[in-house]
Tab-separated table of C-alpha atoms in Angstrom:
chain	number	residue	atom	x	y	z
A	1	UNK	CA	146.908	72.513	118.859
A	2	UNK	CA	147.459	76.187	117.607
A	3	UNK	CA	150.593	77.960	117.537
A	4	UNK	CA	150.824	81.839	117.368
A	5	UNK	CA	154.015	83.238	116.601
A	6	UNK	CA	155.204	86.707	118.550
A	7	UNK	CA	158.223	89.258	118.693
A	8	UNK	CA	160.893	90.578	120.900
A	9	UNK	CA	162.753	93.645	121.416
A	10	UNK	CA	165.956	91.515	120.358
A	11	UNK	CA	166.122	89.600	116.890
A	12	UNK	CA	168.451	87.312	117.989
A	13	UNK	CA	165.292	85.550	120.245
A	14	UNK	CA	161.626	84.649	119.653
A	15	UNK	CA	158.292	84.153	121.628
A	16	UNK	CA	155.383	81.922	120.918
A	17	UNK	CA	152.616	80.467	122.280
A	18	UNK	CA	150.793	77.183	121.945
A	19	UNK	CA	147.396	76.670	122.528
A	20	UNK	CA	145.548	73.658	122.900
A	21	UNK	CA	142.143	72.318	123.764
A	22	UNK	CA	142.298	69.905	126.291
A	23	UNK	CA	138.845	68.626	126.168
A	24	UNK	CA	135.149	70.254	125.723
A	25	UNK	CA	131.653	69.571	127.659
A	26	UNK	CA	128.628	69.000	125.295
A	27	UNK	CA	126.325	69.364	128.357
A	28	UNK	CA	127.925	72.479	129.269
A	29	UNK	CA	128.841	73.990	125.914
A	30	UNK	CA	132.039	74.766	126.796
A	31	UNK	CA	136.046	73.905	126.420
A	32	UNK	CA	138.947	74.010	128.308
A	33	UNK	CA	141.973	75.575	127.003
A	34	UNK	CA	145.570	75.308	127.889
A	35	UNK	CA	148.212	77.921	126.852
A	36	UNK	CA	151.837	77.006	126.762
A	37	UNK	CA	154.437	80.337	126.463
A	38	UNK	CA	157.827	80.009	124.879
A	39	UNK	CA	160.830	81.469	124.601
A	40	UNK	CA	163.290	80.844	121.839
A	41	UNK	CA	166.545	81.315	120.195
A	42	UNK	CA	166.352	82.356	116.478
A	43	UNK	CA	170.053	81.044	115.509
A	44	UNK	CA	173.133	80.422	117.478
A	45	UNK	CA	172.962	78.803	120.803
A	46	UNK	CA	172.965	81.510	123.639
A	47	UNK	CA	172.302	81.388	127.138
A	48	UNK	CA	169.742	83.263	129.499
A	49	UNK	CA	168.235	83.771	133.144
A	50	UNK	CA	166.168	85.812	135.916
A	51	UNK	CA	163.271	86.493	136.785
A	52	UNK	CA	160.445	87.857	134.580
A	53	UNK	CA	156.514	88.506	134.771
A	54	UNK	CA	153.626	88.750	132.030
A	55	UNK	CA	150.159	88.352	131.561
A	56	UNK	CA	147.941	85.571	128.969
A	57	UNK	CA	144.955	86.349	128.213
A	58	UNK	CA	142.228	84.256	126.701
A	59	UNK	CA	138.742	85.223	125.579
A	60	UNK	CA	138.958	88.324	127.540
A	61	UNK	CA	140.054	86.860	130.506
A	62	UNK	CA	143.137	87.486	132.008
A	63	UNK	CA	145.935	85.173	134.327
A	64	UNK	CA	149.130	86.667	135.680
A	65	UNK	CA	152.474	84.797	134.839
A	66	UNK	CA	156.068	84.966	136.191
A	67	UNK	CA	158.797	82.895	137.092
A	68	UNK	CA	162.588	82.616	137.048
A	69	UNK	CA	164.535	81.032	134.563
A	70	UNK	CA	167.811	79.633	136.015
A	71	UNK	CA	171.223	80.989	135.215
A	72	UNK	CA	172.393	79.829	132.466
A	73	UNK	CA	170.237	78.323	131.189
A	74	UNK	CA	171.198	77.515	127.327
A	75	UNK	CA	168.974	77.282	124.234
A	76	UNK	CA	170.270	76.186	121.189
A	77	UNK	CA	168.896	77.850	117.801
A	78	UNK	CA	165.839	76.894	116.597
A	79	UNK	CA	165.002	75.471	119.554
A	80	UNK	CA	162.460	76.983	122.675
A	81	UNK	CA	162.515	76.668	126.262
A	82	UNK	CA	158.852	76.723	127.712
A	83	UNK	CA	158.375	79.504	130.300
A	84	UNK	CA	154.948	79.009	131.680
A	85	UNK	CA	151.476	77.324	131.406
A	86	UNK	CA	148.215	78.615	132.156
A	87	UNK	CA	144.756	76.843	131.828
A	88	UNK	CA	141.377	78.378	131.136
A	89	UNK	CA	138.311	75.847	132.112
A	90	UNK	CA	134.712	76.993	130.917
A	91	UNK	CA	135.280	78.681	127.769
A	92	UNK	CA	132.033	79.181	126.614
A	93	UNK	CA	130.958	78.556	123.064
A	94	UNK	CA	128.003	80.401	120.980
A	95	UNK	CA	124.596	79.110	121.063
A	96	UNK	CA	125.907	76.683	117.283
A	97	UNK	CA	128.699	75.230	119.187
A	98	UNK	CA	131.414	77.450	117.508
A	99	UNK	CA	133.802	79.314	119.307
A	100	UNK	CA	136.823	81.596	118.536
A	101	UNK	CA	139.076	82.735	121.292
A	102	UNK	CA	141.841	85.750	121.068
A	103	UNK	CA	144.498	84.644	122.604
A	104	UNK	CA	147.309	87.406	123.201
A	105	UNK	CA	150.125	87.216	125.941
A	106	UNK	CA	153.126	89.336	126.911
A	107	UNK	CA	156.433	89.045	128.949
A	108	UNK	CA	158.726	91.374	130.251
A	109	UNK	CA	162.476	91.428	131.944
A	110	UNK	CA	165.433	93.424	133.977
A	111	UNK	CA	167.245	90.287	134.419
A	112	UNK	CA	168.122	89.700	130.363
A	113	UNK	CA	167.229	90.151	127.042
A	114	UNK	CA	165.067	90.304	125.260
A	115	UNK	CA	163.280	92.274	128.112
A	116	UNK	CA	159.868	92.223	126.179
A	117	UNK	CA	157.757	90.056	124.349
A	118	UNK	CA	154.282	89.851	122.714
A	119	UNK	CA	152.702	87.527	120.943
A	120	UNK	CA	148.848	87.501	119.695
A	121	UNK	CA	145.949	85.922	117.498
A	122	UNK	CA	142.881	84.011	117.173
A	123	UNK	CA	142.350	80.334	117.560
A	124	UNK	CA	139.354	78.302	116.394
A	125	UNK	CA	138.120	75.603	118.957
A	126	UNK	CA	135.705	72.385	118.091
A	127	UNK	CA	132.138	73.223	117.403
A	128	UNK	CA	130.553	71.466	120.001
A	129	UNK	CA	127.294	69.571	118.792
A	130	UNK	CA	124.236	71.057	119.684
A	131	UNK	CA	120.612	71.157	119.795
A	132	UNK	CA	119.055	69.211	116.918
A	133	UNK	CA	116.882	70.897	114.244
A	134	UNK	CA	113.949	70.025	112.178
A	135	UNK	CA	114.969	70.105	108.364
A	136	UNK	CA	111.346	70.072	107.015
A	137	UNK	CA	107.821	69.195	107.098
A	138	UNK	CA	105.940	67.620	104.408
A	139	UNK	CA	102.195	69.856	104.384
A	140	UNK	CA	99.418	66.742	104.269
A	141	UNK	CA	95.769	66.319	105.082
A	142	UNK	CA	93.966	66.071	108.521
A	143	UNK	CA	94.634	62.210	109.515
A	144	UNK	CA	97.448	61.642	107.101
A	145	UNK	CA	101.271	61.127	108.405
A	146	UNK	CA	103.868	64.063	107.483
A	147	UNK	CA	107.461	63.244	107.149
A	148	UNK	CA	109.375	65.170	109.976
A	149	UNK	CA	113.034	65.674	108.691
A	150	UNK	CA	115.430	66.065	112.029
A	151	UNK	CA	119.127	67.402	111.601
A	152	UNK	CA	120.812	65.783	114.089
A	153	UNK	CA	124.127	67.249	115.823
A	154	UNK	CA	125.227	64.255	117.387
A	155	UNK	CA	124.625	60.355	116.346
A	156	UNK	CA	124.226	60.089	119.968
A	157	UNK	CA	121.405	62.658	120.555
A	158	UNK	CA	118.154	62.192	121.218
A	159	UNK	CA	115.153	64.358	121.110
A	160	UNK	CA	111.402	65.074	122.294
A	161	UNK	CA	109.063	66.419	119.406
A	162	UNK	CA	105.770	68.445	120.263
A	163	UNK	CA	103.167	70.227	118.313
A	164	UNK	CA	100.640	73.259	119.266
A	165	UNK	CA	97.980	73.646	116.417
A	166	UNK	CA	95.359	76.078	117.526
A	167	UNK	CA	94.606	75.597	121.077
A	168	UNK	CA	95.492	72.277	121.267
A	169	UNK	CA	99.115	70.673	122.276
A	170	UNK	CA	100.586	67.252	122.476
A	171	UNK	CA	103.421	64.794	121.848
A	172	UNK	CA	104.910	63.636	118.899
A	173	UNK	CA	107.684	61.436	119.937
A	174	UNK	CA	109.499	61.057	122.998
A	175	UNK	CA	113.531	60.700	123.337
A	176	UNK	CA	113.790	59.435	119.534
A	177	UNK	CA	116.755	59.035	117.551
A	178	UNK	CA	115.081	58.693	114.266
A	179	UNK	CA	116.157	61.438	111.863
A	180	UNK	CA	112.597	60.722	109.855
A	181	UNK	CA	109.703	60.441	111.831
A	182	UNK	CA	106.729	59.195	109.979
A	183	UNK	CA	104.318	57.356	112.638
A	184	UNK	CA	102.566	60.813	113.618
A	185	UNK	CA	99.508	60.877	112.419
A	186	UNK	CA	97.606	64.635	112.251
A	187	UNK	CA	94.724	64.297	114.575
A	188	UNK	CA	91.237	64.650	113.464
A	189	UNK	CA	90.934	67.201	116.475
A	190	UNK	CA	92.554	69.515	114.355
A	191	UNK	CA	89.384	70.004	112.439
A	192	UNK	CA	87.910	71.489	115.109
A	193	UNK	CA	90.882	74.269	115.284
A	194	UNK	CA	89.951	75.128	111.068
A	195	UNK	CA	85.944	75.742	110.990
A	196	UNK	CA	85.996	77.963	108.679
A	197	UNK	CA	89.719	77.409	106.987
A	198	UNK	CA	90.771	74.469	104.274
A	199	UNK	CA	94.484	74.934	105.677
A	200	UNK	CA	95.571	75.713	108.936
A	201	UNK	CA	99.430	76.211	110.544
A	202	UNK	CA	101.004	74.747	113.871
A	203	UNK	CA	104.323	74.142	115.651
A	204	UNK	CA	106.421	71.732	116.236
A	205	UNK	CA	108.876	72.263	119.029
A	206	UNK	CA	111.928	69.847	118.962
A	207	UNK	CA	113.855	69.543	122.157
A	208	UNK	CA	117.297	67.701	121.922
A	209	UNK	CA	119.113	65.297	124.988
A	210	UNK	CA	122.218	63.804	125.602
A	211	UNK	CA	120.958	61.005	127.925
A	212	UNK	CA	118.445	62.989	130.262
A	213	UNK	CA	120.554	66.307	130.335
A	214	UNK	CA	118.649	69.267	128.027
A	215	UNK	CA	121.638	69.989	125.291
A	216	UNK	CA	120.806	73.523	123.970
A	217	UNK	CA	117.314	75.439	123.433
A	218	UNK	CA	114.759	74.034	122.070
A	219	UNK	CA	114.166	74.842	118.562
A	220	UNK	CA	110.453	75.685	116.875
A	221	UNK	CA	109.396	74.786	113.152
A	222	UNK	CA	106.134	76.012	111.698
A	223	UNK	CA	104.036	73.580	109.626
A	224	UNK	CA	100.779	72.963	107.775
A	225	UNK	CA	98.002	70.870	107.431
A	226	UNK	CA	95.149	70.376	104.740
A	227	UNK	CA	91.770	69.257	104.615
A	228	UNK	CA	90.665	67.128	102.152
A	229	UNK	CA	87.538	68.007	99.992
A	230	UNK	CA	85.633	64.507	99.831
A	231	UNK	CA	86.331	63.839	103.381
A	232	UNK	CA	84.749	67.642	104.172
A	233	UNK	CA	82.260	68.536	102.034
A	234	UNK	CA	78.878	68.861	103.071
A	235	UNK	CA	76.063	65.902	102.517
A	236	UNK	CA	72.709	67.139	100.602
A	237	UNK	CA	69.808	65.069	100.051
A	238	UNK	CA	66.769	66.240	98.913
A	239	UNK	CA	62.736	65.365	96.865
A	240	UNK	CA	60.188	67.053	95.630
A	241	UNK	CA	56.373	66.948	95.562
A	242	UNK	CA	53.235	68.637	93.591
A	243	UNK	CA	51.311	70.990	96.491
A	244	UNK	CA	49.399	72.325	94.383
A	245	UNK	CA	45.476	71.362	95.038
A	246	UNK	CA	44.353	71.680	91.961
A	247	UNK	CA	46.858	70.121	89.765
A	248	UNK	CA	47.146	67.384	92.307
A	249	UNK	CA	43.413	66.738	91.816
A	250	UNK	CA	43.758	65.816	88.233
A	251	UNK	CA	46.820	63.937	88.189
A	252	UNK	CA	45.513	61.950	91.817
A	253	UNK	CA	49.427	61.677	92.443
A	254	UNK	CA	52.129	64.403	94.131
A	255	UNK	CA	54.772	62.709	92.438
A	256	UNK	CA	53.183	63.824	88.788
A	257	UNK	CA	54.123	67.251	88.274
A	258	UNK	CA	52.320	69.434	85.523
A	259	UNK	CA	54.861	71.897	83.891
A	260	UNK	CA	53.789	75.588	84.215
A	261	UNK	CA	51.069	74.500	86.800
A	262	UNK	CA	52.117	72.947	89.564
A	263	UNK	CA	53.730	74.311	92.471
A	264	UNK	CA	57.016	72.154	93.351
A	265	UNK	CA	57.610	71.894	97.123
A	266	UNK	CA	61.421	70.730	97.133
A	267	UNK	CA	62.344	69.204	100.155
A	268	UNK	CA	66.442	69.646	100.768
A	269	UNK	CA	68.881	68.458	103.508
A	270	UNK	CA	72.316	69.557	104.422
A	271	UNK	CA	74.858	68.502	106.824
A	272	UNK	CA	77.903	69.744	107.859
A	273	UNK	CA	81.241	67.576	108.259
A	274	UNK	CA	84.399	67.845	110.680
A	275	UNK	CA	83.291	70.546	112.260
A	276	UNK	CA	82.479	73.043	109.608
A	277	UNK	CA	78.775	74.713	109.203
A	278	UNK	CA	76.512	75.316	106.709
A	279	UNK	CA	75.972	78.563	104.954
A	280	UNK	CA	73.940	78.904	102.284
A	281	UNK	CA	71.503	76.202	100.271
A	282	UNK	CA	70.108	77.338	97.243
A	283	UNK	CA	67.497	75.277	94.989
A	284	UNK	CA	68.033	76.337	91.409
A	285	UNK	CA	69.939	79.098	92.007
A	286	UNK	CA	67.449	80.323	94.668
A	287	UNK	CA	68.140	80.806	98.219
A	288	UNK	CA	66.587	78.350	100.445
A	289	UNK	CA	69.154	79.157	103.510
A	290	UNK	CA	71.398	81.492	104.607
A	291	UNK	CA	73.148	81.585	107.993
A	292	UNK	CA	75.519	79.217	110.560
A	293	UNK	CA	74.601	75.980	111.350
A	294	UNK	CA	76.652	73.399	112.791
A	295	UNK	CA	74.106	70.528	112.814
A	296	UNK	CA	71.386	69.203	110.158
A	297	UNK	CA	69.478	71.818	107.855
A	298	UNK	CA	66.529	71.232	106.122
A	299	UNK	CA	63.686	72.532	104.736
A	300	UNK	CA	61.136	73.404	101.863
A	301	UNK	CA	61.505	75.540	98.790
A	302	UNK	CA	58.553	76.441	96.917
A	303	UNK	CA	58.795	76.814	93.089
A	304	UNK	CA	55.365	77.821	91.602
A	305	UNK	CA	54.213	77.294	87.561
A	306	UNK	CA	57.018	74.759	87.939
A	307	UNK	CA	58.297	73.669	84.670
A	308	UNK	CA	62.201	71.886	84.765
A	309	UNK	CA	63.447	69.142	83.897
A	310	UNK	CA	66.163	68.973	86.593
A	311	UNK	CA	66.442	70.815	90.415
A	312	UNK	CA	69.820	71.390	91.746
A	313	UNK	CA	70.370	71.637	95.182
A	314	UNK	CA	73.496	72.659	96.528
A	315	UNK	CA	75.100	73.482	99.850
A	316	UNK	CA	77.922	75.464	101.044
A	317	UNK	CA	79.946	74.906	104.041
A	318	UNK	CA	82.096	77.746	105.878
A	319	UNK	CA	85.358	76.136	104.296
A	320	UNK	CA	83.604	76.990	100.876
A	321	UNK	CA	83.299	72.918	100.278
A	322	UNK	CA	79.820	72.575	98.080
A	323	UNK	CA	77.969	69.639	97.271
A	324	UNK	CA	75.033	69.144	94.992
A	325	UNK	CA	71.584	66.895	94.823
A	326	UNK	CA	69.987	66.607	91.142
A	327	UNK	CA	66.618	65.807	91.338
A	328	UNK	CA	65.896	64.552	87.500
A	329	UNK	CA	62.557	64.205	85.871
A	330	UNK	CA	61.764	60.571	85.076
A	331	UNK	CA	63.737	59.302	87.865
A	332	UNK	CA	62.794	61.708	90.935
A	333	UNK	CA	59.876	63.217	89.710
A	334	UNK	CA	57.542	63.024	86.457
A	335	UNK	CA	57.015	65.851	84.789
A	336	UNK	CA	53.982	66.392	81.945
A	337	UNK	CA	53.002	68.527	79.445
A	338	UNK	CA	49.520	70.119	80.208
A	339	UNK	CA	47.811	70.592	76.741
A	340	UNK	CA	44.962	73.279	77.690
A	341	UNK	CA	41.403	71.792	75.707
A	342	UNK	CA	40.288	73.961	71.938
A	343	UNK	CA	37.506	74.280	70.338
A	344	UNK	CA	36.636	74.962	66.781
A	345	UNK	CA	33.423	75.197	65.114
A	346	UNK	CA	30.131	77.100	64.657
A	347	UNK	CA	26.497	77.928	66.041
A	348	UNK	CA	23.400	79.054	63.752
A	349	UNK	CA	19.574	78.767	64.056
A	350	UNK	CA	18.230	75.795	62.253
A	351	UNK	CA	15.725	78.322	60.061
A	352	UNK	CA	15.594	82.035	61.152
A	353	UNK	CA	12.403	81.531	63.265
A	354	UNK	CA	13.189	78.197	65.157
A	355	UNK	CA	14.856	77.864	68.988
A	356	UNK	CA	17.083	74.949	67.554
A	357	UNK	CA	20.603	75.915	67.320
A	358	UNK	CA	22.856	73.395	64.630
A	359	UNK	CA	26.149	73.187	65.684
């Protein structure tokens, strides 16, 4: 309960009023107020009586008073003879649960004195608990478990968590009382939402009950979610072979490739994971591929007077996730030296008339 203290056009007497909150709806969001009025007697015991009339008004809205106080009626100093009280149901509070009121009431009189009084001021109700709120949300990878943080108003609340990432939308608990909610886990349809993203953002609306009445509006918090690079990146597979005819002639084997001779025909592979595509392959720094694939690419990449010792082959997905084959001589391929055939020596006549040549 409140007091506020007033005046009176006499010294010898004093108004007040007393305000009190009888009770308060958490449904409804709002209190109900009664205001007491009272006259008093600031020393000496004196009498008083008639009739009188005033107004109370309370959070802008306004009830009439009046009455008649018998004659004589006596008050002693100090003490206060209550007048009137007025209640006010529905007060509404803000959209937190706080409220302030102005409270402000006057009184006037032909019958006695004091003939006017006034009192006024501002009383602070009970913030009424409200919707609940979520604190925080831990950022983790696709298929991982975040910690949801709630901040609940009122030990009896409940409240209904849902998420919208991308186009899709679901449930992440249902009338829960928990305050940390760990047994979501991030679907892996959420990959689908990030093609071409490592990170992606959603949001979780929370929606708060007492019982099965809606308290409040539902509140929204935005979170994020990862994807992990060894889960995403793309597989690459890959071999290479001599197609050159004429190398492949004297070696009697594809797998034998001459260095600075044969033509290498690499072989390479690629495949996209959780729905991201491939965009480029290159085979030692080469382009092999460029483009958007979803599914499986593959193909050959010519290298000609081939002459390394190891072939990289590495593909790039549309999150920027690479991967890399290494083809190494001496376990994928073999790779020889080709030493080309000399000749040194001379040619002359065996005697300057003769057809035989000495060599």
């Amino acid at each position: 309960m409140a007091t506020i203290n007033g005046t009176t056009n006499n010294n010898l007497w004093t108004y007040k009023l007393e305000v009190n909150e009888d009770s308060y709806s958490i449904d409804n969001n709002t209190s109900n107020v009664t205001v007491r009025v009272y006259i008093g007697r600031a020393s000496s015991r004196s009498y008083i009586g008639g009739s009188w009339a005033g107004t109370v008004v309370v959070d802008g809205t306004t009830h009439s008073i009046s009455g008649t106080i018998p004659y004589p009626t006596y008050i002693d100093g100090g003490a206060w003879y209550q007048i009137a009280s007025t209640s006010y149901t529905g007060v509404l509070h803000s959209g937190d649960g706080s409220k302030t009121i102005g409270v402000s009431s006057t009184m006037t009189s032909s019958a006695f004195t004091p003939s006017y009084c006034s009192a006024s001021g501002n009383v602070s109700l009970t913030t009424i608990p409200r919707a609940s709120e979520i604190s925080s949300v831990s950022t983790v990878n696709i298929g991982s478990n975040p910690i949801i943080t709630v901040n609940r108003k009122s030990s009896s609340f409940t409240h209904t968590i849902t998420y919208s990432f991308g186009s899709l939308s679901g449930t992440v608990v249902s009338k829960s009382s928990n305050t940390s909610i760990t047994s979501w886990t991030i679907p892996s349809s959420f990959y689908g939402q990030i093609p071409n993203s490592k990170t992606g953002t959603g949001t979780l609306t929370i929606t708060t009950y007492n019982g099965n009445t809606q308290v409040g509006s539902s509140n929204t918090k935005s979170f994020s979610v990862s994807t992990n690079e060894s889960s995403c990146k793309p597989t690459v597979s890959g071999s290479v072979v001599d197609s050159n005819a004429t190398t492949k002639a004297l070696t009697q084997n594809n797998s034998i490739l001459i260095a600075g001779y044969s033509t290498a025909s690499v072989s390479y592979s690629a495949t996209p994971k959780n729905s991201a595509s491939i965009k480029t392959i290159t085979v030692n720094n080469s382009s092999a591929y460029s483009g958007t694939s979803s599914s499986v690419v593959s193909g050959t990449k010519t290298i000609t007077k081939f002459d390394a010792s190891t072939i990289n082959i590495v593909a790039n997905d549309s999150r920027t996730y690479s991967n890399t084959k290494t083809l190494k001589a001496g376990t994928d391929y073999t790779l020889v030296n080709y030493i080309p055939v000399t000749f040194n020596g001379t040619v002359t006549r065996k005697s300057p008339t003769e057809d035989i040549l000495l060599l």
